[in-house]
JSON list of C-alpha atoms in Angstrom, two decimals:
[
{"chain": "T", "resi": 1, "resn": "UNK", "atom": "CA", "xyz": [-9.81, -18.27, 2.33]},
{"chain": "T", "resi": 2, "resn": "UNK", "atom": "CA", "xyz": [-7.61, -17.25, 0.20]},
{"chain": "T", "resi": 3, "resn": "UNK", "atom": "CA", "xyz": [-8.75, -14.39, -2.69]},
{"chain": "T", "resi": 4, "resn": "UNK", "atom": "CA", "xyz": [-7.71, -13.05, -5.56]},
{"chain": "T", "resi": 5, "resn": "UNK", "atom": "CA", "xyz": [-5.46, -9.60, -5.00]},
{"chain": "T", "resi": 6, "resn": "UNK", "atom": "CA", "xyz": [-6.80, -6.30, -6.25]},
{"chain": "T", "resi": 7, "resn": "UNK", "atom": "CA", "xyz": [-4.02, -5.40, -8.13]},
{"chain": "T", "resi": 8, "resn": "UNK", "atom": "CA", "xyz": [-2.27, -6.91, -11.47]},
{"chain": "T", "resi": 9, "resn": "UNK", "atom": "CA", "xyz": [1.22, -7.22, -11.46]},
{"chain": "T", "resi": 10, "resn": "UNK", "atom": "CA", "xyz": [2.15, -4.20, -13.43]},
{"chain": "T", "resi": 11, "resn": "UNK", "atom": "CA", "xyz": [0.09, -2.38, -11.29]},
{"chain": "T", "resi": 12, "resn": "UNK", "atom": "CA", "xyz": [1.22, -2.91, -7.90]},
{"chain": "T", "resi": 13, "resn": "UNK", "atom": "CA", "xyz": [4.91, -2.43, -9.00]},
{"chain": "T", "resi": 14, "resn": "UNK", "atom": "CA", "xyz": [2.72, 1.09, -10.57]},
{"chain": "T", "resi": 15, "resn": "UNK", "atom": "CA", "xyz": [1.73, 1.70, -6.85]},
{"chain": "T", "resi": 16, "resn": "UNK", "atom": "CA", "xyz": [5.09, 0.47, -5.10]},
{"chain": "T", "resi": 17, "resn": "UNK", "atom": "CA", "xyz": [6.72, 2.48, -7.17]},
{"chain": "T", "resi": 18, "resn": "UNK", "atom": "CA", "xyz": [5.33, 6.30, -6.34]},
{"chain": "T", "resi": 19, "resn": "UNK", "atom": "CA", "xyz": [4.22, 4.38, -3.15]},
{"chain": "T", "resi": 20, "resn": "UNK", "atom": "CA", "xyz": [6.78, 4.53, -0.97]},
{"chain": "T", "resi": 21, "resn": "UNK", "atom": "CA", "xyz": [8.63, 7.49, -1.42]},
{"chain": "T", "resi": 22, "resn": "UNK", "atom": "CA", "xyz": [5.51, 9.03, 0.11]},
{"chain": "T", "resi": 23, "resn": "UNK", "atom": "CA", "xyz": [5.18, 7.31, 2.42]},
{"chain": "T", "resi": 24, "resn": "UNK", "atom": "CA", "xyz": [8.83, 8.46, 3.42]},
{"chain": "T", "resi": 25, "resn": "UNK", "atom": "CA", "xyz": [8.21, 12.26, 3.00]},
{"chain": "T", "resi": 26, "resn": "UNK", "atom": "CA", "xyz": [5.34, 11.41, 5.32]},
{"chain": "T", "resi": 27, "resn": "UNK", "atom": "CA", "xyz": [7.16, 10.01, 8.20]},
{"chain": "T", "resi": 28, "resn": "UNK", "atom": "CA", "xyz": [9.55, 13.25, 7.88]},
{"chain": "T", "resi": 29, "resn": "UNK", "atom": "CA", "xyz": [6.09, 15.37, 8.16]},
{"chain": "T", "resi": 30, "resn": "UNK", "atom": "CA", "xyz": [5.12, 13.69, 11.30]},
{"chain": "T", "resi": 31, "resn": "UNK", "atom": "CA", "xyz": [8.76, 13.93, 12.64]},
{"chain": "T", "resi": 32, "resn": "UNK", "atom": "CA", "xyz": [8.66, 17.34, 11.75]},
{"chain": "T", "resi": 33, "resn": "UNK", "atom": "CA", "xyz": [5.16, 18.13, 12.90]},
{"chain": "T", "resi": 34, "resn": "UNK", "atom": "CA", "xyz": [6.25, 16.46, 16.66]},
{"chain": "T", "resi": 35, "resn": "UNK", "atom": "CA", "xyz": [9.50, 18.36, 15.97]},
{"chain": "T", "resi": 36, "resn": "UNK", "atom": "CA", "xyz": [6.46, 21.67, 16.34]},
{"chain": "T", "resi": 37, "resn": "UNK", "atom": "CA", "xyz": [4.79, 21.03, 19.24]},
{"chain": "T", "resi": 38, "resn": "UNK", "atom": "CA", "xyz": [7.94, 19.35, 22.10]},
{"chain": "T", "resi": 39, "resn": "UNK", "atom": "CA", "xyz": [10.28, 22.65, 20.92]},
{"chain": "T", "resi": 40, "resn": "UNK", "atom": "CA", "xyz": [7.24, 25.23, 20.36]},
{"chain": "T", "resi": 41, "resn": "UNK", "atom": "CA", "xyz": [8.43, 26.24, 16.91]},
{"chain": "T", "resi": 42, "resn": "UNK", "atom": "CA", "xyz": [6.86, 28.16, 14.03]},
{"chain": "T", "resi": 43, "resn": "UNK", "atom": "CA", "xyz": [4.62, 25.97, 12.34]},
{"chain": "T", "resi": 44, "resn": "UNK", "atom": "CA", "xyz": [4.99, 25.74, 8.84]},
{"chain": "T", "resi": 45, "resn": "UNK", "atom": "CA", "xyz": [2.20, 28.13, 6.61]},
{"chain": "T", "resi": 46, "resn": "UNK", "atom": "CA", "xyz": [0.94, 24.44, 5.03]},
{"chain": "T", "resi": 47, "resn": "UNK", "atom": "CA", "xyz": [0.48, 22.82, 7.83]},
{"chain": "T", "resi": 48, "resn": "UNK", "atom": "CA", "xyz": [-1.80, 25.30, 9.09]},
{"chain": "T", "resi": 49, "resn": "UNK", "atom": "CA", "xyz": [-4.05, 25.06, 6.00]},
{"chain": "T", "resi": 50, "resn": "UNK", "atom": "CA", "xyz": [-7.21, 23.28, 6.41]},
{"chain": "T", "resi": 51, "resn": "UNK", "atom": "CA", "xyz": [-6.46, 20.76, 3.14]},
{"chain": "T", "resi": 52, "resn": "UNK", "atom": "CA", "xyz": [-2.99, 20.36, 3.76]},
{"chain": "T", "resi": 53, "resn": "UNK", "atom": "CA", "xyz": [-2.91, 17.32, 3.10]},
{"chain": "T", "resi": 54, "resn": "UNK", "atom": "CA", "xyz": [-4.38, 17.25, -0.28]},
{"chain": "T", "resi": 55, "resn": "UNK", "atom": "CA", "xyz": [-0.68, 19.32, -0.66]},
{"chain": "T", "resi": 56, "resn": "UNK", "atom": "CA", "xyz": [1.58, 16.03, 0.78]},
{"chain": "T", "resi": 57, "resn": "UNK", "atom": "CA", "xyz": [2.78, 13.27, -1.72]},
{"chain": "T", "resi": 58, "resn": "UNK", "atom": "CA", "xyz": [0.98, 11.01, 0.41]},
{"chain": "T", "resi": 59, "resn": "UNK", "atom": "CA", "xyz": [-2.65, 13.25, 0.20]},
{"chain": "T", "resi": 60, "resn": "UNK", "atom": "CA", "xyz": [-1.23, 13.74, -4.25]},
{"chain": "T", "resi": 61, "resn": "UNK", "atom": "CA", "xyz": [-0.56, 9.89, -3.92]},
{"chain": "T", "resi": 62, "resn": "UNK", "atom": "CA", "xyz": [-3.91, 8.14, -2.71]},
{"chain": "T", "resi": 63, "resn": "UNK", "atom": "CA", "xyz": [-5.62, 11.50, -5.91]},
{"chain": "T", "resi": 64, "resn": "UNK", "atom": "CA", "xyz": [-4.06, 10.24, -8.35]},
{"chain": "T", "resi": 65, "resn": "UNK", "atom": "CA", "xyz": [-5.74, 9.33, -11.54]},
{"chain": "T", "resi": 66, "resn": "UNK", "atom": "CA", "xyz": [-3.55, 6.11, -11.60]},
{"chain": "T", "resi": 67, "resn": "UNK", "atom": "CA", "xyz": [-4.36, 4.83, -9.18]},
{"chain": "T", "resi": 68, "resn": "UNK", "atom": "CA", "xyz": [-7.58, 3.73, -9.68]},
{"chain": "T", "resi": 69, "resn": "UNK", "atom": "CA", "xyz": [-7.32, 0.28, -8.88]},
{"chain": "T", "resi": 70, "resn": "UNK", "atom": "CA", "xyz": [-6.25, 1.80, -5.69]},
{"chain": "T", "resi": 71, "resn": "UNK", "atom": "CA", "xyz": [-9.30, 3.23, -4.87]},
{"chain": "T", "resi": 72, "resn": "UNK", "atom": "CA", "xyz": [-11.04, -0.42, -5.58]},
{"chain": "T", "resi": 73, "resn": "UNK", "atom": "CA", "xyz": [-9.66, -1.84, -2.65]},
{"chain": "T", "resi": 74, "resn": "UNK", "atom": "CA", "xyz": [-11.17, -2.14, 1.02]},
{"chain": "T", "resi": 75, "resn": "UNK", "atom": "CA", "xyz": [-8.92, -0.66, 2.70]},
{"chain": "T", "resi": 76, "resn": "UNK", "atom": "CA", "xyz": [-8.63, 2.71, 0.42]},
{"chain": "T", "resi": 77, "resn": "UNK", "atom": "CA", "xyz": [-11.52, 5.07, 1.94]},
{"chain": "T", "resi": 78, "resn": "UNK", "atom": "CA", "xyz": [-10.36, 3.89, 5.16]},
{"chain": "T", "resi": 79, "resn": "UNK", "atom": "CA", "xyz": [-6.78, 5.07, 4.73]},
{"chain": "T", "resi": 80, "resn": "UNK", "atom": "CA", "xyz": [-7.24, 7.98, 2.71]},
{"chain": "T", "resi": 81, "resn": "UNK", "atom": "CA", "xyz": [-9.87, 9.28, 5.93]},
{"chain": "T", "resi": 82, "resn": "UNK", "atom": "CA", "xyz": [-7.25, 8.29, 8.29]},
{"chain": "T", "resi": 83, "resn": "UNK", "atom": "CA", "xyz": [-4.60, 11.09, 6.50]},
{"chain": "T", "resi": 84, "resn": "UNK", "atom": "CA", "xyz": [-7.02, 13.50, 6.60]},
{"chain": "T", "resi": 85, "resn": "UNK", "atom": "CA", "xyz": [-8.02, 13.33, 9.95]},
{"chain": "T", "resi": 86, "resn": "UNK", "atom": "CA", "xyz": [-4.66, 12.78, 10.66]},
{"chain": "T", "resi": 87, "resn": "UNK", "atom": "CA", "xyz": [-3.69, 16.66, 8.72]},
{"chain": "T", "resi": 88, "resn": "UNK", "atom": "CA", "xyz": [-6.74, 18.54, 10.39]},
{"chain": "T", "resi": 89, "resn": "UNK", "atom": "CA", "xyz": [-5.34, 17.16, 14.01]},
{"chain": "T", "resi": 90, "resn": "UNK", "atom": "CA", "xyz": [-2.32, 18.16, 12.84]},
{"chain": "T", "resi": 91, "resn": "UNK", "atom": "CA", "xyz": [-3.67, 21.45, 12.26]},
{"chain": "T", "resi": 92, "resn": "UNK", "atom": "CA", "xyz": [-4.99, 21.90, 15.52]},
{"chain": "T", "resi": 93, "resn": "UNK", "atom": "CA", "xyz": [-2.13, 21.53, 17.02]},
{"chain": "T", "resi": 94, "resn": "UNK", "atom": "CA", "xyz": [-0.07, 23.39, 14.47]},
{"chain": "T", "resi": 95, "resn": "UNK", "atom": "CA", "xyz": [-2.41, 26.48, 15.66]},
{"chain": "T", "resi": 96, "resn": "UNK", "atom": "CA", "xyz": [-2.20, 26.24, 18.96]},
{"chain": "T", "resi": 97, "resn": "UNK", "atom": "CA", "xyz": [1.46, 26.72, 19.31]},
{"chain": "T", "resi": 98, "resn": "UNK", "atom": "CA", "xyz": [1.76, 29.43, 16.16]},
{"chain": "T", "resi": 99, "resn": "UNK", "atom": "CA", "xyz": [-1.03, 31.22, 19.16]},
{"chain": "T", "resi": 100, "resn": "UNK", "atom": "CA", "xyz": [1.06, 30.56, 21.95]},
{"chain": "T", "resi": 101, "resn": "UNK", "atom": "CA", "xyz": [-2.12, 27.87, 24.24]},
{"chain": "T", "resi": 102, "resn": "UNK", "atom": "CA", "xyz": [-1.64, 25.29, 25.59]},
{"chain": "T", "resi": 103, "resn": "UNK", "atom": "CA", "xyz": [-2.13, 21.69, 23.97]},
{"chain": "T", "resi": 104, "resn": "UNK", "atom": "CA", "xyz": [-4.54, 19.73, 25.80]},
{"chain": "T", "resi": 105, "resn": "UNK", "atom": "CA", "xyz": [-3.61, 15.70, 26.64]},
{"chain": "T", "resi": 106, "resn": "UNK", "atom": "CA", "xyz": [-6.84, 14.89, 24.97]},
{"chain": "T", "resi": 107, "resn": "UNK", "atom": "CA", "xyz": [-5.88, 17.18, 21.45]},
{"chain": "T", "resi": 108, "resn": "UNK", "atom": "CA", "xyz": [-2.14, 15.14, 21.96]},
{"chain": "T", "resi": 109, "resn": "UNK", "atom": "CA", "xyz": [-4.03, 11.05, 22.06]},
{"chain": "T", "resi": 110, "resn": "UNK", "atom": "CA", "xyz": [-5.99, 12.21, 19.35]},
{"chain": "T", "resi": 111, "resn": "UNK", "atom": "CA", "xyz": [-3.17, 13.24, 17.11]},
{"chain": "T", "resi": 112, "resn": "UNK", "atom": "CA", "xyz": [-0.81, 10.62, 17.89]},
{"chain": "T", "resi": 113, "resn": "UNK", "atom": "CA", "xyz": [-3.65, 7.93, 18.08]},
{"chain": "T", "resi": 114, "resn": "UNK", "atom": "CA", "xyz": [-4.37, 8.93, 14.18]},
{"chain": "T", "resi": 115, "resn": "UNK", "atom": "CA", "xyz": [-0.44, 8.13, 12.84]},
{"chain": "T", "resi": 116, "resn": "UNK", "atom": "CA", "xyz": [-0.98, 4.61, 14.76]},
{"chain": "T", "resi": 117, "resn": "UNK", "atom": "CA", "xyz": [-4.59, 4.09, 12.82]},
{"chain": "T", "resi": 118, "resn": "UNK", "atom": "CA", "xyz": [-3.08, 5.20, 9.78]},
{"chain": "T", "resi": 119, "resn": "UNK", "atom": "CA", "xyz": [-0.12, 3.34, 10.16]},
{"chain": "T", "resi": 120, "resn": "UNK", "atom": "CA", "xyz": [-2.54, -0.03, 10.34]},
{"chain": "T", "resi": 121, "resn": "UNK", "atom": "CA", "xyz": [-4.70, 0.60, 7.61]},
{"chain": "T", "resi": 122, "resn": "UNK", "atom": "CA", "xyz": [-1.23, 1.34, 5.21]},
{"chain": "T", "resi": 123, "resn": "UNK", "atom": "CA", "xyz": [0.20, -2.25, 6.53]},
{"chain": "T", "resi": 124, "resn": "UNK", "atom": "CA", "xyz": [-2.44, -4.28, 5.32]},
{"chain": "T", "resi": 125, "resn": "UNK", "atom": "CA", "xyz": [-1.91, -2.65, 1.11]},
{"chain": "T", "resi": 126, "resn": "UNK", "atom": "CA", "xyz": [1.45, -2.06, 1.33]},
{"chain": "T", "resi": 127, "resn": "UNK", "atom": "CA", "xyz": [1.40, -5.56, 2.86]},
{"chain": "T", "resi": 128, "resn": "UNK", "atom": "CA", "xyz": [-1.03, -6.97, -0.56]},
{"chain": "T", "resi": 129, "resn": "UNK", "atom": "CA", "xyz": [1.59, -4.92, -2.94]},
{"chain": "T", "resi": 130, "resn": "UNK", "atom": "CA", "xyz": [4.66, -6.70, -1.32]},
{"chain": "T", "resi": 131, "resn": "UNK", "atom": "CA", "xyz": [2.97, -10.41, -0.78]},
{"chain": "T", "resi": 132, "resn": "UNK", "atom": "CA", "xyz": [1.67, -9.97, -5.15]},
{"chain": "T", "resi": 133, "resn": "UNK", "atom": "CA", "xyz": [5.17, -8.68, -6.41]},
{"chain": "T", "resi": 134, "resn": "UNK", "atom": "CA", "xyz": [7.21, -11.34, -3.91]},
{"chain": "T", "resi": 135, "resn": "UNK", "atom": "CA", "xyz": [5.23, -13.56, -5.32]},
{"chain": "T", "resi": 136, "resn": "UNK", "atom": "CA", "xyz": [4.12, -13.54, -8.84]},
{"chain": "T", "resi": 137, "resn": "UNK", "atom": "CA", "xyz": [6.23, -14.41, -12.10]},
{"chain": "T", "resi": 138, "resn": "UNK", "atom": "CA", "xyz": [5.94, -10.84, -14.01]},
{"chain": "T", "resi": 139, "resn": "UNK", "atom": "CA", "xyz": [6.04, -13.01, -17.40]},
{"chain": "T", "resi": 140, "resn": "UNK", "atom": "CA", "xyz": [2.60, -14.28, -16.84]},
{"chain": "T", "resi": 141, "resn": "UNK", "atom": "CA", "xyz": [1.55, -13.07, -13.88]},
{"chain": "T", "resi": 142, "resn": "UNK", "atom": "CA", "xyz": [1.01, -16.41, -12.24]},
{"chain": "T", "resi": 143, "resn": "UNK", "atom": "CA", "xyz": [1.59, -17.64, -8.90]},
{"chain": "T", "resi": 144, "resn": "UNK", "atom": "CA", "xyz": [5.30, -18.34, -8.38]},
{"chain": "T", "resi": 145, "resn": "UNK", "atom": "CA", "xyz": [5.95, -22.07, -6.54]},
{"chain": "T", "resi": 146, "resn": "UNK", "atom": "CA", "xyz": [6.40, -19.89, -2.92]},
{"chain": "T", "resi": 147, "resn": "UNK", "atom": "CA", "xyz": [3.05, -18.04, -4.10]},
{"chain": "T", "resi": 148, "resn": "UNK", "atom": "CA", "xyz": [1.40, -21.42, -4.81]},
{"chain": "T", "resi": 149, "resn": "UNK", "atom": "CA", "xyz": [2.53, -23.93, -1.98]},
{"chain": "T", "resi": 150, "resn": "UNK", "atom": "CA", "xyz": [0.02, -21.13, 1.07]},
{"chain": "T", "resi": 151, "resn": "UNK", "atom": "CA", "xyz": [-2.64, -22.10, -1.37]},
{"chain": "T", "resi": 152, "resn": "UNK", "atom": "CA", "xyz": [-2.31, -25.13, -1.72]},
{"chain": "T", "resi": 153, "resn": "UNK", "atom": "CA", "xyz": [-1.89, -25.40, 2.10]},
{"chain": "T", "resi": 154, "resn": "UNK", "atom": "CA", "xyz": [-5.31, -23.72, 2.38]},
{"chain": "T", "resi": 155, "resn": "UNK", "atom": "CA", "xyz": [-6.98, -25.68, -0.76]},
{"chain": "T", "resi": 156, "resn": "UNK", "atom": "CA", "xyz": [-6.23, -29.00, 1.28]},
{"chain": "T", "resi": 157, "resn": "UNK", "atom": "CA", "xyz": [-7.01, -28.65, 4.69]},
{"chain": "T", "resi": 158, "resn": "UNK", "atom": "CA", "xyz": [-10.39, -26.90, 3.46]},
{"chain": "T", "resi": 159, "resn": "UNK", "atom": "CA", "xyz": [-11.16, -30.04, 1.64]},
{"chain": "T", "resi": 160, "resn": "UNK", "atom": "CA", "xyz": [-10.30, -32.70, 4.28]},
{"chain": "T", "resi": 161, "resn": "UNK", "atom": "CA", "xyz": [-11.85, -30.86, 6.66]},
{"chain": "T", "resi": 162, "resn": "UNK", "atom": "CA", "xyz": [-14.68, -30.46, 4.54]},
{"chain": "T", "resi": 163, "resn": "UNK", "atom": "CA", "xyz": [-14.49, -34.27, 2.53]},
{"chain": "T", "resi": 164, "resn": "UNK", "atom": "CA", "xyz": [-14.77, -32.96, -1.06]},
{"chain": "T", "resi": 165, "resn": "UNK", "atom": "CA", "xyz": [-12.38, -33.32, -3.23]},
{"chain": "T", "resi": 166, "resn": "UNK", "atom": "CA", "xyz": [-9.72, -31.53, -4.72]},
{"chain": "T", "resi": 167, "resn": "UNK", "atom": "CA", "xyz": [-7.64, -31.91, -7.65]},
{"chain": "T", "resi": 168, "resn": "UNK", "atom": "CA", "xyz": [-4.57, -30.42, -9.29]},
{"chain": "T", "resi": 169, "resn": "UNK", "atom": "CA", "xyz": [-3.61, -29.46, -12.39]},
{"chain": "T", "resi": 170, "resn": "UNK", "atom": "CA", "xyz": [-0.22, -29.08, -13.34]},
{"chain": "T", "resi": 171, "resn": "UNK", "atom": "CA", "xyz": [0.92, -28.54, -16.90]},
{"chain": "T", "resi": 172, "resn": "UNK", "atom": "CA", "xyz": [4.52, -29.22, -18.57]},
{"chain": "T", "resi": 173, "resn": "UNK", "atom": "CA", "xyz": [5.02, -27.48, -22.16]},
{"chain": "T", "resi": 174, "resn": "UNK", "atom": "CA", "xyz": [6.66, -30.46, -23.83]},
{"chain": "T", "resi": 175, "resn": "UNK", "atom": "CA", "xyz": [10.09, -29.55, -25.99]},
{"chain": "T", "resi": 176, "resn": "UNK", "atom": "CA", "xyz": [9.29, -26.03, -24.95]},
{"chain": "T", "resi": 177, "resn": "UNK", "atom": "CA", "xyz": [13.01, -25.43, -25.76]},
{"chain": "T", "resi": 178, "resn": "UNK", "atom": "CA", "xyz": [12.41, -25.40, -28.95]},
{"chain": "T", "resi": 179, "resn": "UNK", "atom": "CA", "xyz": [10.60, -22.30, -28.88]},
{"chain": "T", "resi": 180, "resn": "UNK", "atom": "CA", "xyz": [13.27, -20.36, -27.76]},
{"chain": "T", "resi": 181, "resn": "UNK", "atom": "CA", "xyz": [16.31, -21.79, -29.82]},
{"chain": "T", "resi": 182, "resn": "UNK", "atom": "CA", "xyz": [14.03, -21.73, -33.59]},
{"chain": "T", "resi": 183, "resn": "UNK", "atom": "CA", "xyz": [12.68, -18.40, -32.12]},
{"chain": "T", "resi": 184, "resn": "UNK", "atom": "CA", "xyz": [14.21, -16.69, -29.64]},
{"chain": "T", "resi": 185, "resn": "UNK", "atom": "CA", "xyz": [13.53, -15.74, -26.04]},
{"chain": "T", "resi": 186, "resn": "UNK", "atom": "CA", "xyz": [11.03, -12.89, -26.76]},
{"chain": "T", "resi": 187, "resn": "UNK", "atom": "CA", "xyz": [9.27, -15.08, -28.85]},
{"chain": "T", "resi": 188, "resn": "UNK", "atom": "CA", "xyz": [8.82, -17.70, -26.41]},
{"chain": "T", "resi": 189, "resn": "UNK", "atom": "CA", "xyz": [8.49, -15.15, -23.19]},
{"chain": "T", "resi": 190, "resn": "UNK", "atom": "CA", "xyz": [5.60, -14.21, -25.33]},
{"chain": "T", "resi": 191, "resn": "UNK", "atom": "CA", "xyz": [4.32, -17.71, -25.55]},
{"chain": "T", "resi": 192, "resn": "UNK", "atom": "CA", "xyz": [4.09, -18.58, -22.05]},
{"chain": "T", "resi": 193, "resn": "UNK", "atom": "CA", "xyz": [2.62, -14.79, -21.23]},
{"chain": "T", "resi": 194, "resn": "UNK", "atom": "CA", "xyz": [-0.67, -16.03, -23.62]}
]
């Protein structure tokens, strides 16, 4: 069943604007950690800190007060815990490199698995944001034709299976062009948005 998105369109735009660069930096961090582990190079001091995840761009994104609506998303806690776990495991591996100790396959596999689990948890959140941005009219916040078609198909299938009635309401604003011509497009946009 289709559910309402957890975000409004302006919230989704704000989240994506901040999230995408943080995810790119996170990808660079993962690559750097792998380089430390494979090449046995000295880790940076911040890689050894217990709360290193809070100092990362992505950790700051999760903690951003502007992201209150993100915290209400069902996948938020899972993703944030995944980030914390990933940094904790990386710190353990980096301390082994610093101390010239071997890295067990189990420890490395746990770290690699944490990367994949985190990626999966973030994928659902990012997909919902992009779907909202791509399928919602920015002026009215109403689903676009492309965003509405899958919902209509689901409703049709559900009513066909369950034998319920279904109605579609379409509104046509007669002579709306007059509002734009008389009062300007900004006034027309305000009428549509309200």
